Amino acid sequence: DADVTQTPRNRITKTGKRIMLECSQTKGHDRMYWYRQDPGLGLRLIYYSFDVKDINKGEISDGYSVSRQAQAKFSLSLESAIPNQTALYFCATSDFVRGEAFFGQGTRLTVV
Amino acid sequence: KQEVTQIPAALSVPEGENLVLNCSFTDSAIYNLQWFRQDPGKGLTSLLLIQSSQREQTSGRLNASLDKSSGRSTLYIAASQPGDSATYLCAVGSENTGNQFYFGTGTSLTVIP
């Protein structure tokens, strides 16, 4: 089983719909992250969490919200999806000491 | 804000050639630097992690170096193989922003058999 698991792997949704992307990890790490990847723009940070009670906005948080339900679970929500949120979304974790990042396989989201 | 640049954006080499990928960053206050490989439409696979106190790391045919003062890292791939074809991403963990990772846009490598 993968250390960082994202569900769903692919999703097509309509403009205006609410959608949730889920991430779970078995690494035992406190730190979790959500990124989006767009062609030519690289990965950009949406939100990050250093523990269950610590949630921080990243570079591009507008239009997104997150929930850290437990140390192992971190969900990303799009309250009202719009077409320019079409992207590849990645969840990642890292440990406090070495800071090495581990990524999930990604969720390809298409908003039509 | 940390800016990370990777050059070249794309590279095509014949099999067996040694090659170097470059990564530069603007803020030297880094916690670490990590190189990843990404196959089309797939997730990121960690290749090498260099802590800010280290100068280089090696794994098999891969060697990554770090020069914090000049804001540069290189990834050296020896004896390239077609299976090395992928996009290589550099990510910098920034000390000033709680070890957020900042990514370059990657180098797309094609190794021609």
Short mmCIF file of C-alpha atoms in Angstrom, two decimals:
data_model
loop_
_atom_site.label_atom_id
_atom_site.label_comp_id
_atom_site.label_asym_id
_atom_site.label_seq_id
_atom_site.Cartn_x
_atom_site.Cartn_y
_atom_site.Cartn_z
CA ASP A 1 0.00 0.00 0.00
CA ALA A 2 1.13 3.51 -0.75
CA ASP A 3 2.38 5.65 2.13
CA VAL A 4 0.30 8.62 0.94
CA THR A 5 -3.05 7.79 -0.61
CA GLN A 6 -5.28 10.21 -2.47
CA THR A 7 -8.90 9.65 -3.42
CA PRO A 8 -10.35 9.96 -5.96
CA ARG A 9 -7.61 9.56 -8.57
CA ASN A 10 -9.69 11.20 -11.30
CA ARG A 11 -12.77 13.36 -11.06
CA ILE A 12 -14.86 15.34 -13.50
CA THR A 13 -17.26 17.83 -11.95
CA LYS A 14 -19.47 20.68 -13.07
CA THR A 15 -18.98 24.36 -12.40
CA GLY A 16 -20.51 25.39 -9.09
CA LYS A 17 -20.39 21.96 -7.48
CA ARG A 18 -18.72 21.31 -4.15
CA ILE A 19 -16.02 18.68 -4.24
CA MET A 20 -13.73 17.13 -1.67
CA LEU A 21 -10.36 15.52 -2.28
CA GLU A 22 -9.09 13.24 0.43
CA CYS A 23 -5.62 12.31 1.57
CA SER A 24 -4.47 9.76 4.11
CA GLN A 25 -0.97 8.78 5.15
CA THR A 26 0.71 5.96 7.01
CA LYS A 27 4.07 7.71 7.45
CA GLY A 28 3.20 8.98 10.92
CA HIS A 29 4.19 12.51 9.88
CA ASP A 30 2.71 15.59 11.49
CA ARG A 31 3.14 17.83 8.46
CA MET A 32 0.79 17.59 5.49
CA TYR A 33 0.42 19.71 2.36
CA TRP A 34 -1.85 20.25 -0.63
CA TYR A 35 -0.37 21.38 -3.95
CA ARG A 36 -1.74 21.91 -7.40
CA GLN A 37 0.23 21.42 -10.58
CA ASP A 38 -0.46 23.26 -13.80
CA PRO A 39 1.53 22.96 -17.04
CA GLY A 40 4.31 25.52 -17.11
CA LEU A 41 3.66 26.73 -13.56
CA GLY A 42 5.09 23.92 -11.49
CA LEU A 43 3.65 22.91 -8.14
CA ARG A 44 2.09 25.62 -6.02
CA LEU A 45 1.14 25.32 -2.37
CA ILE A 46 -2.54 25.64 -1.49
CA TYR A 47 -2.63 24.83 2.24
CA TYR A 48 -0.40 23.17 4.79
CA SER A 49 -0.82 21.81 8.29
CA PHE A 50 1.87 21.15 10.88
CA ASP A 51 -0.49 19.34 13.24
CA VAL A 52 -4.21 18.77 13.75
CA LYS A 53 -4.74 22.23 15.25
CA ASP A 54 -2.43 24.13 12.91
CA ILE A 55 -3.70 25.04 9.43
CA ASN A 56 -1.99 27.61 7.22
CA LYS A 57 -2.75 29.20 3.88
CA GLY A 58 -0.30 28.72 1.07
CA GLU A 59 0.37 30.75 -2.02
CA ILE A 60 -2.98 30.09 -3.75
CA SER A 61 -5.62 29.34 -1.09
CA ASP A 62 -8.49 31.41 -2.55
CA GLY A 63 -11.41 29.18 -3.51
CA TYR A 64 -10.17 26.28 -1.39
CA SER A 65 -10.61 25.10 2.18
CA VAL A 66 -9.10 22.23 4.15
CA SER A 67 -9.84 20.02 7.11
CA ARG A 68 -7.33 18.06 9.19
CA GLN A 69 -9.50 15.36 10.68
CA ALA A 70 -6.66 13.45 12.30
CA GLN A 71 -2.89 13.25 12.11
CA ALA A 72 -3.24 10.89 9.17
CA LYS A 73 -6.02 12.64 7.23
CA PHE A 74 -6.07 15.96 5.40
CA SER A 75 -8.90 16.90 3.04
CA LEU A 76 -9.11 19.65 0.44
CA SER A 77 -12.47 21.13 -0.56
CA LEU A 78 -13.50 23.29 -3.47
CA GLU A 79 -16.65 25.01 -2.23
CA SER A 80 -17.86 26.05 -5.68
CA ALA A 81 -15.68 24.61 -8.43
CA ILE A 82 -14.70 26.75 -11.41
CA PRO A 83 -12.99 25.72 -14.67
CA ASN A 84 -9.63 27.32 -13.79
CA GLN A 85 -9.38 24.91 -10.87
CA THR A 86 -8.84 22.15 -13.41
CA ALA A 87 -5.43 20.77 -12.45
CA LEU A 88 -3.48 17.88 -10.99
CA TYR A 89 -3.68 17.99 -7.18
CA PHE A 90 -1.09 16.46 -4.90
CA CYS A 91 -1.05 15.71 -1.21
CA ALA A 92 2.30 15.44 0.55
CA THR A 93 3.70 14.75 4.00
CA SER A 94 7.00 15.48 5.64
CA ASP A 95 8.71 14.71 8.91
CA PHE A 96 9.88 17.41 11.30
CA VAL A 97 13.53 16.38 11.55
CA ARG A 98 14.73 15.64 8.01
CA GLY A 99 11.95 17.49 6.22
CA GLU A 100 11.84 14.92 3.43
CA ALA A 101 8.62 15.16 1.42
CA PHE A 102 6.55 12.19 0.27
CA PHE A 103 3.84 12.65 -2.33
CA GLY A 104 0.63 10.88 -3.20
CA GLN A 105 -0.13 9.76 -6.74
CA GLY A 106 -2.24 12.80 -7.45
CA THR A 107 -5.87 13.57 -8.27
CA ARG A 108 -6.67 14.78 -11.74
CA LEU A 109 -9.60 17.17 -11.42
CA THR A 110 -11.50 18.53 -14.39
CA VAL A 111 -14.15 21.22 -13.90
CA VAL A 112 -16.48 21.59 -16.89
CA LYS B 1 9.44 34.72 -1.56
CA GLN B 2 11.72 31.90 -2.67
CA GLU B 3 12.01 31.59 -6.44
CA VAL B 4 13.29 28.33 -7.92
CA THR B 5 14.50 28.07 -11.51
CA GLN B 6 15.45 24.95 -13.43
CA ILE B 7 17.55 25.00 -16.57
CA PRO B 8 17.22 23.65 -19.18
CA ALA B 9 13.46 23.22 -19.48
CA ALA B 10 13.97 20.26 -21.80
CA LEU B 11 16.92 18.06 -22.66
CA SER B 12 17.39 15.24 -25.16
CA VAL B 13 20.47 13.03 -25.01
CA PRO B 14 21.64 9.73 -26.51
CA GLU B 15 21.71 6.70 -24.27
CA GLY B 16 24.91 6.33 -22.26
CA GLU B 17 25.66 10.02 -22.00
CA ASN B 18 26.37 11.69 -18.65
CA LEU B 19 24.25 14.77 -17.99
CA VAL B 20 23.71 17.60 -15.52
CA LEU B 21 20.45 19.26 -14.54
CA ASN B 22 20.54 22.63 -12.85
CA CYS B 23 18.46 24.22 -10.12
CA SER B 24 18.91 27.74 -8.73
CA PHE B 25 17.13 29.48 -5.87
CA THR B 26 17.02 33.08 -4.69
CA ASP B 27 16.96 32.78 -0.88
CA SER B 28 19.89 30.92 0.68
CA ALA B 29 18.04 30.40 4.00
CA ILE B 30 17.01 26.87 3.10
CA TYR B 31 16.26 23.88 5.30
CA ASN B 32 16.90 21.28 2.63
CA LEU B 33 16.66 20.60 -1.10
CA GLN B 34 15.01 17.60 -2.69
CA TRP B 35 15.13 16.22 -6.22
CA PHE B 36 12.11 14.36 -7.59
CA ARG B 37 11.28 12.42 -10.69
CA GLN B 38 7.82 12.66 -12.27
CA ASP B 39 6.56 10.41 -15.05
CA PRO B 40 3.74 11.80 -17.24
CA GLY B 41 0.49 12.12 -15.30
CA LYS B 42 2.02 10.43 -12.27
CA GLY B 43 3.08 11.36 -8.77
CA LEU B 44 6.47 12.56 -7.59
CA THR B 45 9.14 10.04 -6.65
CA SER B 46 11.86 11.27 -4.32
CA LEU B 47 15.37 10.77 -5.69
CA LEU B 48 17.70 12.58 -3.31
CA LEU B 49 17.41 14.82 -0.26
CA ILE B 50 20.23 17.18 0.71
CA GLN B 51 20.16 18.89 4.10
CA SER B 52 21.34 22.50 4.24
CA SER B 53 24.52 21.42 6.05
CA GLN B 54 25.47 18.91 3.35
CA ARG B 55 27.32 19.43 0.09
CA GLU B 56 26.18 16.38 -1.83
CA GLN B 57 24.24 13.12 -1.82
CA THR B 58 24.63 10.05 -4.00
CA SER B 59 22.31 7.22 -4.91
CA GLY B 60 23.38 4.77 -7.60
CA ARG B 61 23.95 6.67 -10.85
CA LEU B 62 22.64 9.91 -9.34
CA ASN B 63 24.63 12.56 -7.55
CA ALA B 64 23.19 15.81 -6.27
CA SER B 65 25.27 18.73 -5.06
CA LEU B 66 24.31 21.83 -3.11
CA ASP B 67 26.01 25.22 -2.92
CA LYS B 68 23.87 27.27 -0.56
CA SER B 69 25.92 30.44 -0.79
CA SER B 70 25.51 30.67 -4.55
CA GLY B 71 21.93 29.37 -4.51
CA ARG B 72 22.59 26.38 -6.76
CA SER B 73 22.10 22.64 -6.92
CA THR B 74 22.95 20.19 -9.66
CA LEU B 75 21.71 16.69 -10.36
CA TYR B 76 24.25 14.55 -12.18
CA ILE B 77 23.02 11.43 -13.96
CA ALA B 78 25.71 9.02 -15.10
CA ALA B 79 25.38 6.66 -18.05
CA SER B 80 21.84 7.70 -18.90
CA GLN B 81 19.27 5.07 -19.91
CA PRO B 82 15.93 5.32 -21.75
CA GLY B 83 14.21 4.52 -18.46
CA ASP B 84 15.57 7.80 -17.07
CA SER B 85 13.23 9.71 -19.39
CA ALA B 86 10.95 11.76 -17.14
CA THR B 87 10.56 15.25 -15.73
CA TYR B 88 12.96 16.10 -12.91
CA LEU B 89 11.81 18.58 -10.29
CA CYS B 90 13.82 20.48 -7.72
CA ALA B 91 12.11 21.49 -4.45
CA VAL B 92 13.59 23.85 -1.88
CA GLY B 93 12.50 23.71 1.76
CA SER B 94 12.59 27.27 3.03
CA GLU B 95 13.69 28.05 6.59
CA ASN B 96 11.92 31.38 6.70
CA THR B 97 8.47 29.97 5.99
CA GLY B 98 8.33 26.90 8.20
CA ASN B 99 9.94 24.58 5.68
CA GLN B 100 7.41 25.14 2.94
CA PHE B 101 8.59 23.56 -0.28
CA TYR B 102 9.07 25.74 -3.35
CA PHE B 103 9.28 23.99 -6.70
CA GLY B 104 10.93 24.72 -9.99
CA THR B 105 9.01 24.02 -13.20
CA GLY B 106 11.20 21.03 -13.98
CA THR B 107 13.48 19.69 -16.68
CA SER B 108 11.93 17.26 -19.14
CA LEU B 109 14.55 14.65 -20.01
CA THR B 110 14.42 12.33 -23.01
CA VAL B 111 17.07 9.64 -23.37
CA ILE B 112 17.21 8.32 -26.93
CA PRO B 113 18.04 4.62 -27.34
#
